[in-house]
C-alpha positions as MATLAB code, in Angstrom:
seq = 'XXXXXXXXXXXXXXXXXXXXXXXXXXXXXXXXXXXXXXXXXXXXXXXXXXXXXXXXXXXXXXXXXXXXXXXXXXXXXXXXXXXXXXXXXXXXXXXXXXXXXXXXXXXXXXXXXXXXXXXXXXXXXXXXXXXXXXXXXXXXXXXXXXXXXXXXXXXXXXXXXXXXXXXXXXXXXXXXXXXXXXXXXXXXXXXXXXXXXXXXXXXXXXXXXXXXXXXXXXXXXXXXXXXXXXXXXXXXXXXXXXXXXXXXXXXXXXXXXXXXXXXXXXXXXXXXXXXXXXXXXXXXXXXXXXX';
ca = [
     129.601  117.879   46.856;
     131.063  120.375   44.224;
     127.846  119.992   42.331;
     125.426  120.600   45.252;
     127.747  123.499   46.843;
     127.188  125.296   42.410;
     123.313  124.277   42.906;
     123.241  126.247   46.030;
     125.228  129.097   44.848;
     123.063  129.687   41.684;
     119.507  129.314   43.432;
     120.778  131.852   46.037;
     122.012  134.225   43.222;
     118.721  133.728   40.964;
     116.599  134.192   44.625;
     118.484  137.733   46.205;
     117.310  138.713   42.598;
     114.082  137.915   43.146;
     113.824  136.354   39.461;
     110.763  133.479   39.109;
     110.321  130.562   36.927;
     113.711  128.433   38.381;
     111.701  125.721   40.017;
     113.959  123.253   37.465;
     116.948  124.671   39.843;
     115.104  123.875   43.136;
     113.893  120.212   41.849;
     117.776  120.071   41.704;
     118.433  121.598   45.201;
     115.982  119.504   46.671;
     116.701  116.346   44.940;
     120.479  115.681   44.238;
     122.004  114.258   46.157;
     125.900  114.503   46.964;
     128.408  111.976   46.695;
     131.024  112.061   49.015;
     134.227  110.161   48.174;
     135.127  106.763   50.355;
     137.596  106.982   52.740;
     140.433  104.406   53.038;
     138.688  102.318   55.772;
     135.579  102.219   53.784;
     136.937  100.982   51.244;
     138.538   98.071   52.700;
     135.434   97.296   54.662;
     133.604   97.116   50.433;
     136.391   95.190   49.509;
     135.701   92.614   52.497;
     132.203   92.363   51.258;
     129.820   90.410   48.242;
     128.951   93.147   45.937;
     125.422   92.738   44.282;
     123.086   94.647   41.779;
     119.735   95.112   41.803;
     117.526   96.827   39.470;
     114.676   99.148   40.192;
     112.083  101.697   38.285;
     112.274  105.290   38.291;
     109.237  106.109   37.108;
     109.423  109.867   37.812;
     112.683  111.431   37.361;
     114.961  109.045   35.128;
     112.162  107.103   33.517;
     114.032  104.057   32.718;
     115.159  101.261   35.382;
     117.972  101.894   37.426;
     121.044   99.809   38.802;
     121.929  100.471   42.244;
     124.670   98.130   44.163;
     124.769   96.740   47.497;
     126.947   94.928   49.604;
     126.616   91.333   51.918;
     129.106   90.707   55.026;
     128.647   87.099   56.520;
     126.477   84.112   55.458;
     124.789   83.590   58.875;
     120.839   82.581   58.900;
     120.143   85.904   60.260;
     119.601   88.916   58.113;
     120.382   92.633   59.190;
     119.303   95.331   56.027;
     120.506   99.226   56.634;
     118.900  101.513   55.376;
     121.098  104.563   54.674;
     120.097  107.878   54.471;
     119.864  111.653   52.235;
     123.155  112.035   51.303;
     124.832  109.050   52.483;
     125.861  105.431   51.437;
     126.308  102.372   52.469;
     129.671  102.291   53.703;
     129.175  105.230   55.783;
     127.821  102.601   58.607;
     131.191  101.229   58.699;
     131.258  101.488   62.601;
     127.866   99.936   62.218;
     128.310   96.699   60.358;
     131.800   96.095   61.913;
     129.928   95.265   65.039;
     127.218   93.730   64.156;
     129.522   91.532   62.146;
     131.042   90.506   65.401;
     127.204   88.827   66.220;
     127.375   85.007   65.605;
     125.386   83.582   62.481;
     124.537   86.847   61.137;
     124.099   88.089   57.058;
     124.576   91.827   56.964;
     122.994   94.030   53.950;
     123.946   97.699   53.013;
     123.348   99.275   50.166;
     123.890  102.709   47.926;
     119.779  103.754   46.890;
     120.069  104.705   43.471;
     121.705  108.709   42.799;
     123.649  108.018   45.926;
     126.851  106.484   46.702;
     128.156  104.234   43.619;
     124.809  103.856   42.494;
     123.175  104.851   38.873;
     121.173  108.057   38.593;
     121.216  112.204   38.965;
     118.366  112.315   40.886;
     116.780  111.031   44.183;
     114.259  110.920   45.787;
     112.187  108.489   49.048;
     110.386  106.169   46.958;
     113.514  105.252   45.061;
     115.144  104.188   48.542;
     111.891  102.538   49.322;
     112.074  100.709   46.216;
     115.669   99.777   46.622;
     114.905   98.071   50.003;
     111.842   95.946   49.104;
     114.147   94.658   45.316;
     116.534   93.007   48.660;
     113.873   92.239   50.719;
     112.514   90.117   48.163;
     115.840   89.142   46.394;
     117.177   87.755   49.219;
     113.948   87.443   52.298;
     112.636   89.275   55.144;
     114.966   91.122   57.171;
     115.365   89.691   61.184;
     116.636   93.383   62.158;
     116.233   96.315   60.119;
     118.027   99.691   60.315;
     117.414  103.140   59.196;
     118.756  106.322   59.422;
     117.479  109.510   58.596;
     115.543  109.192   55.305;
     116.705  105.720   55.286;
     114.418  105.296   58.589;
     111.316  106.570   56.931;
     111.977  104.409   54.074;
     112.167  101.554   55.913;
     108.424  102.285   58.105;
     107.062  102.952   54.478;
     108.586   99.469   52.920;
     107.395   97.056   55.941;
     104.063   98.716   56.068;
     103.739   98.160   51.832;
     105.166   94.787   52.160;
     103.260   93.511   55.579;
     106.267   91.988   57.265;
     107.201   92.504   60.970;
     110.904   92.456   61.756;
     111.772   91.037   65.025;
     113.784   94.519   65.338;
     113.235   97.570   64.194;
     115.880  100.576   64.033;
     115.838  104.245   63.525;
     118.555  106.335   63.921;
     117.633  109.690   63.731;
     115.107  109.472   61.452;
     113.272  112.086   59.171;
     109.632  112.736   60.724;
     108.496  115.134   58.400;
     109.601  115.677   54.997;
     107.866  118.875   53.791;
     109.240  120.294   56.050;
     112.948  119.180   55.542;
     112.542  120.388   51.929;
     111.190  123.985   53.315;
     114.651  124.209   55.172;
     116.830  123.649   52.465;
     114.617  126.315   50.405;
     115.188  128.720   53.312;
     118.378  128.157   53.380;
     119.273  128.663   50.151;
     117.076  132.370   49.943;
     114.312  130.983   47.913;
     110.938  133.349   48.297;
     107.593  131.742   49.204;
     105.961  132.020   45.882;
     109.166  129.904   44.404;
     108.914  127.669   47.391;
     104.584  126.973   46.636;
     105.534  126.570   42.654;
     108.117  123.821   44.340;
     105.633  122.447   46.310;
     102.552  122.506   43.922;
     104.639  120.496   41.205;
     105.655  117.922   43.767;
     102.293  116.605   44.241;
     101.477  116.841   40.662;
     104.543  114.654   39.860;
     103.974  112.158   42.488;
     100.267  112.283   43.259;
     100.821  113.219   47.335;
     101.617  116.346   48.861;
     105.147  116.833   50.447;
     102.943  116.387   53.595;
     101.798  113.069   53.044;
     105.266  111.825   53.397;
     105.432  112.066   57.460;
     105.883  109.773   59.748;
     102.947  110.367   61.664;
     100.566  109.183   59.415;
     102.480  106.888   57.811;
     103.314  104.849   60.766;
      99.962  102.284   61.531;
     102.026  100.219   64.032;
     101.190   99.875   67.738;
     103.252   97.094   69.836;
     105.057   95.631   66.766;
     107.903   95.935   65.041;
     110.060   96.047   68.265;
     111.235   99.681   67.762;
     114.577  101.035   68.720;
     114.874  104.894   68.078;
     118.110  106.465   68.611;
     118.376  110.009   68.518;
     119.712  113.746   69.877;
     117.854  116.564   71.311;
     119.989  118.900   69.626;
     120.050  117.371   65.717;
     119.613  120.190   62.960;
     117.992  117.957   60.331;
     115.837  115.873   61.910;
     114.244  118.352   64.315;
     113.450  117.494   67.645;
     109.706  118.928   68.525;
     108.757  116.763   65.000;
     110.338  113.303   67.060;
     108.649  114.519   69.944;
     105.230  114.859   68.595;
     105.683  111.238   66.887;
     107.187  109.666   69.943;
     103.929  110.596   71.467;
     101.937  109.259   69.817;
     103.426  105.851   69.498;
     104.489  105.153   73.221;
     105.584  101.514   72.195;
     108.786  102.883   70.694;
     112.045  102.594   73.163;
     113.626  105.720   72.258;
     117.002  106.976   73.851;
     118.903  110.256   73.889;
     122.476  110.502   72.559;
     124.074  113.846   74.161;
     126.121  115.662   71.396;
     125.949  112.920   68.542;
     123.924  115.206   65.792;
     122.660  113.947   63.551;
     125.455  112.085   61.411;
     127.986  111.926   64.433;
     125.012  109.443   65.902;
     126.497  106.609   63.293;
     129.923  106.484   64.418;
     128.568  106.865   68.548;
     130.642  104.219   70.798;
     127.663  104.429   73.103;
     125.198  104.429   70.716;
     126.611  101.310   68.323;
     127.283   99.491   71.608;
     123.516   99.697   73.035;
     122.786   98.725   69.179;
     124.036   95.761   69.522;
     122.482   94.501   73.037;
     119.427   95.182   71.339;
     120.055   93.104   67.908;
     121.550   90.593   70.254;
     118.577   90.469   72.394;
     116.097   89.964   69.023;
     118.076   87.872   67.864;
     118.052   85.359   70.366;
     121.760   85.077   71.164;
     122.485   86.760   74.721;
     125.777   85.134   76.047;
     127.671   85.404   72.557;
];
């Protein structure tokens, strides 16, 4: 966080000065990542866990393969994958996976995408979480229940749609709908002038081929009555803005969304009321009502 708090402080500084030619500094606002430290609890919840490695390719910012690690509760026939999301890591679903671990013949999968958590790299970015979720899916097979949050939700919609395979559940906890625009905000935020926010934008698409635009969940979402979609999510989240959910939920009237008064946007993970509904509905797909 000390990092990203400096990064801040110096694009603000070059920006009130109206200075050009720092889009190096905003690649860096927009794609580091922080890494918080793990709590107590957290860490007992790792230490109850099978750690694993995976390797994955960074073709854009790293240019080498990168490690990232991930973690396996349970040895059930069932598998449940969470996705994690900007900012985050694995064992911040530690609510989470202590329920679901409670489910009977279940294998739970978390994991820290690489330049988050205790994973290798400076930089992220979405296609490295993307990656990082298909190297399990296809390490250890297709996901019965998969959850997302944030980022980590859009990752997930852009990994079963590359991979064709249909979970019996589908989660998303307040995801990310639009991600152009998410990266405008933190410009904003940190003071950074239109022309310096086009540069931005204009060397995005010439690094990855898309426009910041293409990476929304509108058009990236071709499903109609499968997955089974869960969405949880509040009115009043900051990041993952309302009137963008509203516009997708829409448009794909299949999806069982539900409200959660007051839970934000990464208060929504540790929820009572939310984790508790989680479960009836992982339950449910599961097959196991009266465990």
């Amino acid at each position: 966080m000390k990092k990203l708090k400096q990064i801040i402080a110096q694009t603000k500084e070059i920006a009130a000065a109206n200075q050009t030619g720092f889009n190096d500094l905003v690649w860096q606002l927009i794609c580091y990542s922080p890494k918080m430290q793990v709590r107590l609890q957290q860490e007992q919840l790792l230490n109850e866990a099978e750690h694993f490695s995976l390797k994955v390719n960074d073709d854009y910012f790293a240019k080498k393969e990168l490690t990232f690690n991930g973690f396996k509760w349970g040895t059930g026939k069932r598998k449940i994958l969470i996705t994690h999301g900007w900012g985050s890591k694995a064992a911040d679903f530690g609510d989470i996976i202590t329920a679901l671990r409670e489910i009977e013949d279940v294998e739970v999968f978390a994991f820290d995408a690489p330049g988050n958590g205790s994973s290798e790299a400076d930089l992220s970015n979405l296609l490295l979480f993307i990656l990082a979720a298909e190297a399990i899916i296809k390490t250890y097979g297709k996901p019965d229940v998969l959850i997302g949050h944030s980022l980590g939700a859009m990752a997930n919609v852009m990994a079963i749609k590359e991979m064709e395979i249909t979970p019996s559940l589908l989660v998303s906890l307040a995801p990310l709908v639009r991600l152009k625009e998410n990266f405008e905000a933190s410009m904003n935020a940190a003071g950074v002038q239109q022309p310096a926010q086009d540069e931005f934008l204009e060397s995005f698409e010439q690094l990855f081929g898309y426009p910041a635009s293409y990476f929304n969940l509108n058009g990236q979402y071709l499903f109609d009555a499968e997955p089974n979609h869960w969405l949880a999510y509040d009115h009043a989240d900051l990041v993952a803005l309302y009137p963008y959910l509203h516009e997708f939920l829409n448009a794909h009237p299949s999806i069982n969304a539900k409200h959660y008064e007051g839970t934000g946007h990464e208060r929504i993970l540790k929820s009572q009321e939310m984790i508790g509904d989680l479960v009836k509905k992982v339950t449910i797909a599961l097959g196991k009502e009266g465990f």
